[in-house]
Coordinates of C-alpha atoms and ligand atoms in Angstrom, one line a residue:
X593 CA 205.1 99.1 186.2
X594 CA 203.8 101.5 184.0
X595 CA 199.9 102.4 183.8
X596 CA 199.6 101.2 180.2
X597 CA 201.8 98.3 180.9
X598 CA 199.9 97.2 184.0
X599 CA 196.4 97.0 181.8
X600 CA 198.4 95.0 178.7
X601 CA 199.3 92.5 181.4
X602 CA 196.0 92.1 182.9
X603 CA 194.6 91.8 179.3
X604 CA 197.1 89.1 179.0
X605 CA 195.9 86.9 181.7
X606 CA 192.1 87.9 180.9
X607 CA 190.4 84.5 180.4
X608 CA 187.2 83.8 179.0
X609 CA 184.5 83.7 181.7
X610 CA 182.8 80.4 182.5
X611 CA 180.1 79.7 180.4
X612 CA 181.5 82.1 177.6
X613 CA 179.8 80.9 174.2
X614 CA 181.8 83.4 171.9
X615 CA 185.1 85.7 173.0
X616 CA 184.2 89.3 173.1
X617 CA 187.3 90.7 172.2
X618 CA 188.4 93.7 174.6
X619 CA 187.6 97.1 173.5
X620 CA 191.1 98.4 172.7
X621 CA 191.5 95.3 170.7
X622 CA 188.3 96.4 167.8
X623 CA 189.6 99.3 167.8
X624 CA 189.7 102.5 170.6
X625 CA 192.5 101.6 173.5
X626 CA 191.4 102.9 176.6
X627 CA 192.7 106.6 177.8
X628 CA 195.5 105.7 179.9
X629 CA 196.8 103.5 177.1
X630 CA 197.2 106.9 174.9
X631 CA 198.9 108.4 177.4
X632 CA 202.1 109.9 177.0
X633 CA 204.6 111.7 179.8
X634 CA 204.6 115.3 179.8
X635 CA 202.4 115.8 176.9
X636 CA 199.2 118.3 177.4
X637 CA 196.1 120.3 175.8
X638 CA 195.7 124.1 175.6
X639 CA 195.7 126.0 179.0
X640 CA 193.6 129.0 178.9
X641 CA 193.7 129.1 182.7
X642 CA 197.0 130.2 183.2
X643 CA 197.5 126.6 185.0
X644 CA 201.6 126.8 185.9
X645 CA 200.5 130.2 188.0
X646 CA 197.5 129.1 189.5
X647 CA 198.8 125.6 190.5
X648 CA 201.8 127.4 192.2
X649 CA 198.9 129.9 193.7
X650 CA 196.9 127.1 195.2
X651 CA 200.1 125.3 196.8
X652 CA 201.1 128.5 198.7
X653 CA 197.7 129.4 199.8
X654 CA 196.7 125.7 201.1
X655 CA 200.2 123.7 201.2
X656 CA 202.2 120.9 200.3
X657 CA 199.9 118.5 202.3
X658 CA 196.4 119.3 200.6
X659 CA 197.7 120.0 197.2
X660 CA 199.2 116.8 194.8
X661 CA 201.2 117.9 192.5
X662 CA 201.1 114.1 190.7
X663 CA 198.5 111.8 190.3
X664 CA 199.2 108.3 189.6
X665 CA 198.7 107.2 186.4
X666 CA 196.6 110.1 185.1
X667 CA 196.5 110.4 181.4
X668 CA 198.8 112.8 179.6
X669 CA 197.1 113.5 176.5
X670 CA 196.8 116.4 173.7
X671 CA 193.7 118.1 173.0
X672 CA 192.9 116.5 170.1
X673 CA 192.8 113.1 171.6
X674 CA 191.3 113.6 174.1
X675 CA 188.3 114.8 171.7
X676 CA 188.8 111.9 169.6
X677 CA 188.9 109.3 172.0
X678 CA 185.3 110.6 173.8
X679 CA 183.7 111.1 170.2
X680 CA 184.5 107.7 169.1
X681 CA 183.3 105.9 172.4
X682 CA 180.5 108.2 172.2
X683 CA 180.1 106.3 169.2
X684 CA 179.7 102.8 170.2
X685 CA 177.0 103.7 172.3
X686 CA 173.1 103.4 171.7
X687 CA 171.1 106.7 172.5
X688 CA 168.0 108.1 171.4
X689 CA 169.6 110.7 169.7
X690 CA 171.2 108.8 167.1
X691 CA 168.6 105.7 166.7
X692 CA 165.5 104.4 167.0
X693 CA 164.9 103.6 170.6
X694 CA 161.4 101.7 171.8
X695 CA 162.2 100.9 175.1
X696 CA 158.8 100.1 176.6
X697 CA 157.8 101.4 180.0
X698 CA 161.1 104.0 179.4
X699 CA 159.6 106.6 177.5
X700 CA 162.5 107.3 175.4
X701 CA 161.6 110.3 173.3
X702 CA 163.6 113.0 171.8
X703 CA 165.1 115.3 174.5
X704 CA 164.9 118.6 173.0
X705 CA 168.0 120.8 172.6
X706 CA 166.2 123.7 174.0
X707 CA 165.9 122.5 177.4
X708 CA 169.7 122.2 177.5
X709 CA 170.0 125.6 176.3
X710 CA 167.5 126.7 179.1
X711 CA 169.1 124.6 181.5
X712 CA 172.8 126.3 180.2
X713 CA 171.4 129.2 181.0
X714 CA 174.5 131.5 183.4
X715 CA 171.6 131.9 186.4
X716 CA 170.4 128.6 186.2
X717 CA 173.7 126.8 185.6
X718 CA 176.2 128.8 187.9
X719 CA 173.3 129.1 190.7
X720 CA 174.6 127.5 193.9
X721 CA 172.7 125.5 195.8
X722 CA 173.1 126.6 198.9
X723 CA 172.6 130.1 197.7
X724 CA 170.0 132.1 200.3
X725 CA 166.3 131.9 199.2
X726 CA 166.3 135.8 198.5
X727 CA 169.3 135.8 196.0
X728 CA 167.8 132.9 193.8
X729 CA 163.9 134.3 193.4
X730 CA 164.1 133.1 190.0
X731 CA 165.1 129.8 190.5
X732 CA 162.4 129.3 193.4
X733 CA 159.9 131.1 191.4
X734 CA 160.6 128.3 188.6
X735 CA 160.4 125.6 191.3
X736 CA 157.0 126.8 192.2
X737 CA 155.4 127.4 188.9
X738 CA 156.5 123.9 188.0
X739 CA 154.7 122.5 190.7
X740 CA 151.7 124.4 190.1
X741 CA 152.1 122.7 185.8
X742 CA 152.3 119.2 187.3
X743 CA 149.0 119.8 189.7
X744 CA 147.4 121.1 186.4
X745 CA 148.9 118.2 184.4
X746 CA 147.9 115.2 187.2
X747 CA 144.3 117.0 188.8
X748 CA 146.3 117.1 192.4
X749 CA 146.3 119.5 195.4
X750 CA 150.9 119.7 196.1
X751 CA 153.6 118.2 194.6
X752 CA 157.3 118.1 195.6
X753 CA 160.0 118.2 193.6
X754 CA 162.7 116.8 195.4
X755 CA 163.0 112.8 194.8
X756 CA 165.7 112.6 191.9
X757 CA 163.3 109.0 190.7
X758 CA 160.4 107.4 189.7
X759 CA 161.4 104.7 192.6
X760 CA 162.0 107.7 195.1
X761 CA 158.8 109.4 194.1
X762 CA 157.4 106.1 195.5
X763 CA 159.2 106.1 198.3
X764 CA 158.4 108.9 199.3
X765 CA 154.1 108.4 198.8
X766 CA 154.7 105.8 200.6
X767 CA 156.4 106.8 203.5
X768 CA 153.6 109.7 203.1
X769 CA 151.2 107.1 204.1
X770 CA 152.8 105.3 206.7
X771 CA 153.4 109.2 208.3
X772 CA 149.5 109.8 207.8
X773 CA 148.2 106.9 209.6
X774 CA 151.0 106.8 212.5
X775 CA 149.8 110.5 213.1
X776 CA 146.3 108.2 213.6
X777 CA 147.8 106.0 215.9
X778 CA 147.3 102.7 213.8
X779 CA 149.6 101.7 211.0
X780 CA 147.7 99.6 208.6
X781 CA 151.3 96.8 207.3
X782 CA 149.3 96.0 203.7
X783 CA 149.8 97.4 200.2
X784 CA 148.3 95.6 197.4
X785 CA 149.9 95.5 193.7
X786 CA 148.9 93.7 190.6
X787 CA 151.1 91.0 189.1
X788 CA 151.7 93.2 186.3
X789 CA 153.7 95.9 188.3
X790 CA 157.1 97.2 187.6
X791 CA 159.6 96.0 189.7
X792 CA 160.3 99.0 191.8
X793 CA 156.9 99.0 193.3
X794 CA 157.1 96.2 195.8
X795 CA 160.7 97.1 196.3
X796 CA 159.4 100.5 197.6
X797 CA 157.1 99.2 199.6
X798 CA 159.3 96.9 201.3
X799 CA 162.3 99.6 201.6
X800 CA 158.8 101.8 203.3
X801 CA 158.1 98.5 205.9
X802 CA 155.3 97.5 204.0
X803 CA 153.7 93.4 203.0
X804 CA 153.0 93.6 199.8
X805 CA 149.9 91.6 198.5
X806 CA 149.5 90.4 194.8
X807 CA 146.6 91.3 193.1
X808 CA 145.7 88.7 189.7
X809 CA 145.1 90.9 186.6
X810 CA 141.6 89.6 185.4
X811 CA 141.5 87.1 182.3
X812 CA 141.3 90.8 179.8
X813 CA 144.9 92.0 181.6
X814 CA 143.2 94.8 183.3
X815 CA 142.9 95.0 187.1
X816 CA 138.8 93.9 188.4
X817 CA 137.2 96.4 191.1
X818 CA 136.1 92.7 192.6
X819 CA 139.5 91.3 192.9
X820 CA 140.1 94.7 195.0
X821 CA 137.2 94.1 197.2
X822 CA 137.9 90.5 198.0
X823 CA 141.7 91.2 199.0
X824 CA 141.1 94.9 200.9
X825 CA 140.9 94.7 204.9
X826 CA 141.5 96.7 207.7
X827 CA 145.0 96.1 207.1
X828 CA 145.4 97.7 203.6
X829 CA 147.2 101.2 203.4
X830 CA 146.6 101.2 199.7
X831 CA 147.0 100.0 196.2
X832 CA 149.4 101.0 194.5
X833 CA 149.1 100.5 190.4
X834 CA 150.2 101.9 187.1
X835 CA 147.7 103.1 184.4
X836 CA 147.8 102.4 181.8
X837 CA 149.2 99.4 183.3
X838 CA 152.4 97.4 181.6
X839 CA 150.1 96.1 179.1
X840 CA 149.9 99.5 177.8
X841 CA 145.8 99.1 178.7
X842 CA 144.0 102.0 180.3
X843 CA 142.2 100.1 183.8
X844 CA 138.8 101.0 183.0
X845 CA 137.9 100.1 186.5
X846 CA 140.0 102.4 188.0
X847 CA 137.1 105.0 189.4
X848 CA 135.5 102.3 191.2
X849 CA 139.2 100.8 192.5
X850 CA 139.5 104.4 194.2
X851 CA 136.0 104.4 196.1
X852 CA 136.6 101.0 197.2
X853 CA 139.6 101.6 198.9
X854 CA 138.4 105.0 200.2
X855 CA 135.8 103.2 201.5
X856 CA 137.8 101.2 203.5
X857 CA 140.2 104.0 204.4
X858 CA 142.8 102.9 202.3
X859 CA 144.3 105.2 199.6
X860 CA 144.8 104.5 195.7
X861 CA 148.9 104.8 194.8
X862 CA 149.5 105.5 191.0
X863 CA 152.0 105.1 189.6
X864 CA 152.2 107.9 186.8
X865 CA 155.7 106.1 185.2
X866 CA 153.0 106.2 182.4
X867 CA 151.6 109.6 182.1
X868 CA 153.1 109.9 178.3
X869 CA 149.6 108.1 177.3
X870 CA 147.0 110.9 179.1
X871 CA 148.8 114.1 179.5
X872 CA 145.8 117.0 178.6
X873 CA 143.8 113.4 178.2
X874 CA 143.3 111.9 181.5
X875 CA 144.0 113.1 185.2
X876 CA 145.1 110.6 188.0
X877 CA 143.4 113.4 190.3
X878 CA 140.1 112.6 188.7
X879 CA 140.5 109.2 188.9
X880 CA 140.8 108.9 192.4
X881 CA 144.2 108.9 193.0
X882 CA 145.6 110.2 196.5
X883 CA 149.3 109.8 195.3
X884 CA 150.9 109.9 191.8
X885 CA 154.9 110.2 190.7
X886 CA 155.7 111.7 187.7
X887 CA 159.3 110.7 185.9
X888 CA 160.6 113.6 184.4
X889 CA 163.1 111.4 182.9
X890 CA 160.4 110.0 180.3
X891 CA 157.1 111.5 180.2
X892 CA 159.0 115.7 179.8
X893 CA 161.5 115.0 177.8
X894 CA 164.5 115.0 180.5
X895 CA 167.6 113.0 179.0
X896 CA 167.7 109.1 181.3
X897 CA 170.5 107.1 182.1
X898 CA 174.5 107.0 181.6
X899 CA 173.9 107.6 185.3
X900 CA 172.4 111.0 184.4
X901 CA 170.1 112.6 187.0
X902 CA 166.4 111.4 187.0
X903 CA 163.9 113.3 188.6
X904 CA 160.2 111.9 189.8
X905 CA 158.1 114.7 191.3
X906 CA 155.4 113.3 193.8
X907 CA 152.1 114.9 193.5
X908 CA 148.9 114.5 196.6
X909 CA 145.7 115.3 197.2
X910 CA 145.3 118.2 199.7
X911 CA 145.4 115.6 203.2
X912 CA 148.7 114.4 202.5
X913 CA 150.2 118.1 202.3
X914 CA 151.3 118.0 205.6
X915 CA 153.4 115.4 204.7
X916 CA 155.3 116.2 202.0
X917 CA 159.2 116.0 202.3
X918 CA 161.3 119.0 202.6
X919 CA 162.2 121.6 201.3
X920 CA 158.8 123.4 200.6
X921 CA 158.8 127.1 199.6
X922 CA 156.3 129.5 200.6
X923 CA 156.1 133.1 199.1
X924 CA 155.8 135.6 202.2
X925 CA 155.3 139.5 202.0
X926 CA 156.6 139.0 198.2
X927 CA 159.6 137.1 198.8
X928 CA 159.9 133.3 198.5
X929 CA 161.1 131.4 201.6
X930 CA 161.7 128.2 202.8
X931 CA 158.8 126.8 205.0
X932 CA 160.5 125.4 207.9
X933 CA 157.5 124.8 210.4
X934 CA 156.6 121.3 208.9
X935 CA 156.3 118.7 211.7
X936 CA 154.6 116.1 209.8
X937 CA 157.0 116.3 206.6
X938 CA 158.6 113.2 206.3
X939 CA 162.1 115.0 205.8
X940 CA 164.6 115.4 203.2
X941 CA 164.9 112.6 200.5
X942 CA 168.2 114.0 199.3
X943 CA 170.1 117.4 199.0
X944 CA 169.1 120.2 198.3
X945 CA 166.1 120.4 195.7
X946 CA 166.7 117.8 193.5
X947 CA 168.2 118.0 190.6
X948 CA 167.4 121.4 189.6
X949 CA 168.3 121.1 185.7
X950 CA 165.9 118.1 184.8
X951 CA 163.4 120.4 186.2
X952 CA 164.6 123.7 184.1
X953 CA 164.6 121.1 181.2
X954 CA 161.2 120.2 182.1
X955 CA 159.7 122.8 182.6
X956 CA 161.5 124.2 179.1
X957 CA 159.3 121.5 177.8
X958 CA 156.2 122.0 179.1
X959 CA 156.3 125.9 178.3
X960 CA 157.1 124.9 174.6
X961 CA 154.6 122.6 173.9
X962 CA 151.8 124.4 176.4
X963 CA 148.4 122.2 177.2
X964 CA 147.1 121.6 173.9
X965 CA 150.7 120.6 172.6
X966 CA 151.3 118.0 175.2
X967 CA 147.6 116.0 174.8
X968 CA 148.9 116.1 171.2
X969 CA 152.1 114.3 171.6
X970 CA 150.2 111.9 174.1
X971 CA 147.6 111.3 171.1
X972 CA 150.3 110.3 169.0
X973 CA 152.4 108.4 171.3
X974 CA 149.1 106.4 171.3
X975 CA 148.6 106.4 167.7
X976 CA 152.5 105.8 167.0
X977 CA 151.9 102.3 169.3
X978 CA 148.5 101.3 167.7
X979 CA 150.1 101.6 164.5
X980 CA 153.1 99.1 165.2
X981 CA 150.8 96.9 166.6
X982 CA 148.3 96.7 164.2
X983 CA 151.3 96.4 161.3
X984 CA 153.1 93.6 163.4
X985 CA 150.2 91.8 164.2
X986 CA 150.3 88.8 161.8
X987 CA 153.8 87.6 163.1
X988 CA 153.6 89.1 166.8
X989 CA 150.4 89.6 167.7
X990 CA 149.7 91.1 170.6
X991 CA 149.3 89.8 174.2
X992 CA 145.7 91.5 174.7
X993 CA 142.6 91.5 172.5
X994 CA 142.0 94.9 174.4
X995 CA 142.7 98.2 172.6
X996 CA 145.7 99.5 174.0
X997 CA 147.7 103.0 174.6
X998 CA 151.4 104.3 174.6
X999 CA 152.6 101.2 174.1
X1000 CA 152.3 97.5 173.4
X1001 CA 152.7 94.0 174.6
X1002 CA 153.3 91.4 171.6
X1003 CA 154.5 87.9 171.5
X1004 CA 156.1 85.5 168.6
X1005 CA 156.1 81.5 168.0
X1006 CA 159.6 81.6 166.9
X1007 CA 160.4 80.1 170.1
X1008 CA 158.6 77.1 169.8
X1009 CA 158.9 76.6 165.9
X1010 CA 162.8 77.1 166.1
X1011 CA 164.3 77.9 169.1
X1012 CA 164.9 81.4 168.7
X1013 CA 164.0 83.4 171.8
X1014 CA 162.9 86.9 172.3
X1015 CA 166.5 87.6 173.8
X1016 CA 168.0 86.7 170.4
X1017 CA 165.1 88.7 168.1
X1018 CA 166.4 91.0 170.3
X1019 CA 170.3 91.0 169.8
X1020 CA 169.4 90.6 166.2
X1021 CA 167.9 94.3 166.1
X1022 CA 171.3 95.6 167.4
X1023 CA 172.2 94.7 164.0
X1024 CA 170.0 96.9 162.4
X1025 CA 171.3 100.0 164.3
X1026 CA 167.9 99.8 166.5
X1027 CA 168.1 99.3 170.0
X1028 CA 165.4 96.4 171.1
X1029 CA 162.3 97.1 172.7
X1030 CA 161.5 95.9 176.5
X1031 CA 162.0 92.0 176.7
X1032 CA 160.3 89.6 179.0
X1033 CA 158.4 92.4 180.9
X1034 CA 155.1 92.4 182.1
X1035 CA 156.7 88.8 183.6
X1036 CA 152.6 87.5 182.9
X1037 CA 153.4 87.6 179.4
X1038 CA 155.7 85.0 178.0
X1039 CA 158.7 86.1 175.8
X1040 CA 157.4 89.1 176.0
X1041 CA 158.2 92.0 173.7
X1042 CA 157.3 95.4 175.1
X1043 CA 157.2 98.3 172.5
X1044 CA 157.1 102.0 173.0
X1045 CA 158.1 104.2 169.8
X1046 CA 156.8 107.3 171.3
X1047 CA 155.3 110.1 169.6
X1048 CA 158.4 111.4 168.6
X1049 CA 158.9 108.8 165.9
X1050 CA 158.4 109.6 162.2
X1051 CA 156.0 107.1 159.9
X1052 CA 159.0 106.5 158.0
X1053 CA 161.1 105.2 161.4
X1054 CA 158.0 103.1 162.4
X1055 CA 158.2 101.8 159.0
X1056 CA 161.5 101.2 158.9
X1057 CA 161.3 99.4 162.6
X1058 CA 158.4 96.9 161.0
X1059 CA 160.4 95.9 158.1
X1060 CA 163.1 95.2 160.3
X1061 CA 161.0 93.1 162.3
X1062 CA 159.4 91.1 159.4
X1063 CA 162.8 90.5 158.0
X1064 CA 163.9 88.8 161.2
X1065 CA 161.2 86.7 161.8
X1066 CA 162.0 85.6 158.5
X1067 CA 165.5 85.0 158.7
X1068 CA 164.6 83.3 161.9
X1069 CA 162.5 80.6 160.2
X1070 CA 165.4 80.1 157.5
X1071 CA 168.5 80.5 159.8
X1072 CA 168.0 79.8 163.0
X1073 CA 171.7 79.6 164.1
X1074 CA 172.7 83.1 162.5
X1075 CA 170.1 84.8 164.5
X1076 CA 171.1 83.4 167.5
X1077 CA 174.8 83.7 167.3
X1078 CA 173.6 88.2 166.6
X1079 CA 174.6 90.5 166.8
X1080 CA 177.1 90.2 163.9
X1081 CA 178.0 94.3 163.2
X1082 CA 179.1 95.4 166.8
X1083 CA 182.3 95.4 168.6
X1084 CA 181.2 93.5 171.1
X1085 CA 178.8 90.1 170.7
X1086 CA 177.2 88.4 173.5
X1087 CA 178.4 89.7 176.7
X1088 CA 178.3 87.5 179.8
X1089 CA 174.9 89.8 181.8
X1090 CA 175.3 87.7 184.7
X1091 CA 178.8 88.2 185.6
X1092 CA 178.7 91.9 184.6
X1093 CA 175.5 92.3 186.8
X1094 CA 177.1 90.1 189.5
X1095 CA 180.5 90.7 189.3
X1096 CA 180.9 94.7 187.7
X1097 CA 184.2 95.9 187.3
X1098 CA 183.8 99.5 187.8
X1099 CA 187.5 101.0 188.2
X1100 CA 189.7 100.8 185.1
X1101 CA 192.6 99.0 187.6
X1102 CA 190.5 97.3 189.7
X1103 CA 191.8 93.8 187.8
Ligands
PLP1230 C1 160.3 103.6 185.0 C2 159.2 103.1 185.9 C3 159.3 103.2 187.3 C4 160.6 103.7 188.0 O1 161.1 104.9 187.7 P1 162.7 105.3 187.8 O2 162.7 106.7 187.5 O3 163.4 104.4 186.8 O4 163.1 105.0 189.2 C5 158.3 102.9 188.0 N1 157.1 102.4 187.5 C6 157.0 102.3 186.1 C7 155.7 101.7 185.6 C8 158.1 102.6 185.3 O5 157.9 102.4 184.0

């Protein structure tokens, strides 16, 4: 059977999921079919590449058996369609480039088109990776003077470049630790986090072989030096905690944290997922901290998601060096090398040197804005979220008294008063071409919505984002069903999140 009719039978016998409240119709269906669907035999977009020639080039030179000359089912398609069918899907998607995007905890702030260009650049872009250390100068010199900017930036001693994550940056501290005390012949199995911590932090420490012990934010949502001392022992490699934490609170007790765990010989883990609150403000160095990650990805301006490639640098303090995973370069006699006599390192985290654009794109970012131009944006990334808060405060008020940073936590009775949740408030933005904020995260806060304009917001976005709001809430005390049954503008309603998180179909034929 043909490709195109193979899918239009499987759409046939598609049946609604179980559970299913409302029939999301399938995509071709509201409108763009899928690519295979436009296909037609034989027909084709402009070859610049002299492609007849070099496809007859490449079968003499390598043979019939490692050269197809047919795929099956491939899409035959014209130019033009192709560009119309990417631009339209491109279309139904949410992005910070086209709308308002307060992800809490994400950082989603404009990615600025000059880091692309930078990162477009022939020498960066067509570099190899493999390519030997002395034919690349410029690229290492880039990787090195971008370490030297996030030392500066966090008050640390080294930082490595290589984990491609927030969640690998933590890995990697953490197996860090684990190296530094088994070179001391005991491993301490402890590491304690606060029940406000984001997910991946006791996933990393379990993926590193580590127990992970809850700490109980204190009755103000910040983290209490004496809830630290009653849970640390001999057994405690560290603590490992975000500031500001998910709250969006600076922990004012953070300095005193740090000497109470270094007096027990265990080290302070922060998290610096956050960082878009203190750059040229605050440094994790000074608070004490013997580990931080950075994420790229939100707090300098590197694109996230649509499986893009993250990165999340891992700074230290000078004794965990040593430990730091490979590659390190060194500059010898002029010339920058790799450092290969590293016995303690605890090894690669992935190939090569991570991914090498996010940090041209990154470090395009932090040339442009320079020192006094990045504690700016982190003053109004703080400013942007103390304004939302403060106008939203009558119908979600917040989820601390305490003043609070990048971000913020706020709540809502509508759940109580008519059985709209967060989840629907949600859905109901989607409406309003704005993509919802964070929802039922910190998990201490119920129906929790998390909000993080960033400082790239105008007033007039914030403003428009608070009307928005207001009119919900409103439309949620007189119709109660129509916000629940939202979105009502998109080509697709309520999807089934379980099934697609259980159950993903990821192959356009896998049916
Ligand atoms: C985003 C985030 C992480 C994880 O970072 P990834 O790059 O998504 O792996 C860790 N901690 C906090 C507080 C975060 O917001």
């Amino acid at each position: 059977m043909a490709t195109a009719d193979r899918l239009k039978a499987a759409r046939a016998d598609q049946k609604p999921a179980a559970g299913e409240t409302q029939s999301a119709p399938p995509i071709a269906a509201s409108g763009v079919a899928l690519i295979f669907e436009e296909s037609s035999p034989g027909r084709r977009g402009v070859d610049s590449g002299g492609g007849a020639d070099s496809a007859k080039h490449a079968l003499e030179l390598l043979g019939d058996d490692l050269c197809r000359t047919d795929i099956e089912g491939f899409p035959e398609l014209s130019e033009p369609q192709v560009l119309r069918h990417f631009l339209r899907l491109s279309q139904l998607n949410f992005g910070q480039a086209l709308q308002f995007y307060p992800l809490g905890s994400c950082t989603m702030k404009y990615n600025p088109v000059l880091n692309d260009e930078m990162a477009a650049l022939p020498g960066f872009a067509s570099l190899h990776p493999a390519t030997p250390p002395h034919l690349a100068p410029g690229a290492l010199e880039l990787i090195a003077r971008m370490e030297a900017a996030l030392a500066e930036i966090t008050g640390m001693d080294a930082v490595s470049l290589a984990p491609a994550a927030g969640a690998q940056g933590e890995l990697a501290g953490l197996l860090m630790i684990r190296a530094w005390e088994e070179k001391r012949g005991k491993v301490r199995r402890k590491v304690i986090i606060p029940d406000t911590a984001h997910g991946t932090n006791p996933a990393s420490c379990t993926l590193a072989g580590f127990e992970v012990v809850v700490a109980r934010s204190g009755p103000r949502g910040y983290l209490e030096a004496a809830e630290i001392r009653r849970l640390l022992s001999d057994d405690v490699a560290a603590l490992m905690v975000t500031n500001p934490n998910t709250l969006g609170m600076f922990e004012p007790e953070i300095q005193e944290i740090a000497a109470a765990l270094h007096e027990r010989g265990a080290m302070l883990y922060l998290d610096g997922a956050n960082m878009n609150a203190l750059l040229g403000v605050a440094k994790p160095g000074d608070m004490g901290a013997d580990i931080v990650h950075l994420n790229l990805h939100k707090t300098f301006s590197t694109p996230h998601g649509g499986g893009g490639p993250g990165a999340g640098p891992v700074a230290v303090k000078r004794h965990l060096e040593p430990f730091l995973p490979h590659p390190r370069i060194v500059k010898r006699a002029d010339q920058w090398e790799f450092d290969r006599d590293r016995p303690d390192s605890i090894g690669r985290l992935r190939s090569f040197h991570g991914n090498f654009g996010m940090l041209v794109r990154a470090y395009t970012y932090i040339l442009a804005m320079g020192g006094d131009g990045l504690a700016q944006a982190s003053r109004h990334a703080i400013l942007n979220a103390a304004y939302v808060r403060k106008r939203l405060e009558a119908h979600f008020p917040s989820a601390t008294r305490e003043p609070t940073m990048h971000e913020c936590v706020l709540t809502h009775d509508l759940d109580t008063r008519t059985g709209v949740s967060t989840l629907d408030l949600a859905k109901r933005l989607l409406d309003f071409g704005m993509h919802p904020p964070t929802i039922y995260f910190p998990l201490v806060v119920h129906g929790a919505l998390m909000i993080e304009p960033t400082e790239t917001e105008s007033l007039e976005t914030l403003e428009s984002f608070i009307e928005t709001m207001e009119r919900i809430y409103a439309e949620a005390l007189e119709d109660p069903a129509m916000v629940k049954a939202a979105p009502h503008s998109l080509k697709l309603r309520r999807i089934d999140e379980v099934t697609a998180a259980r159950r993903p179909v990821l192959r356009w034929n896998a049916r």
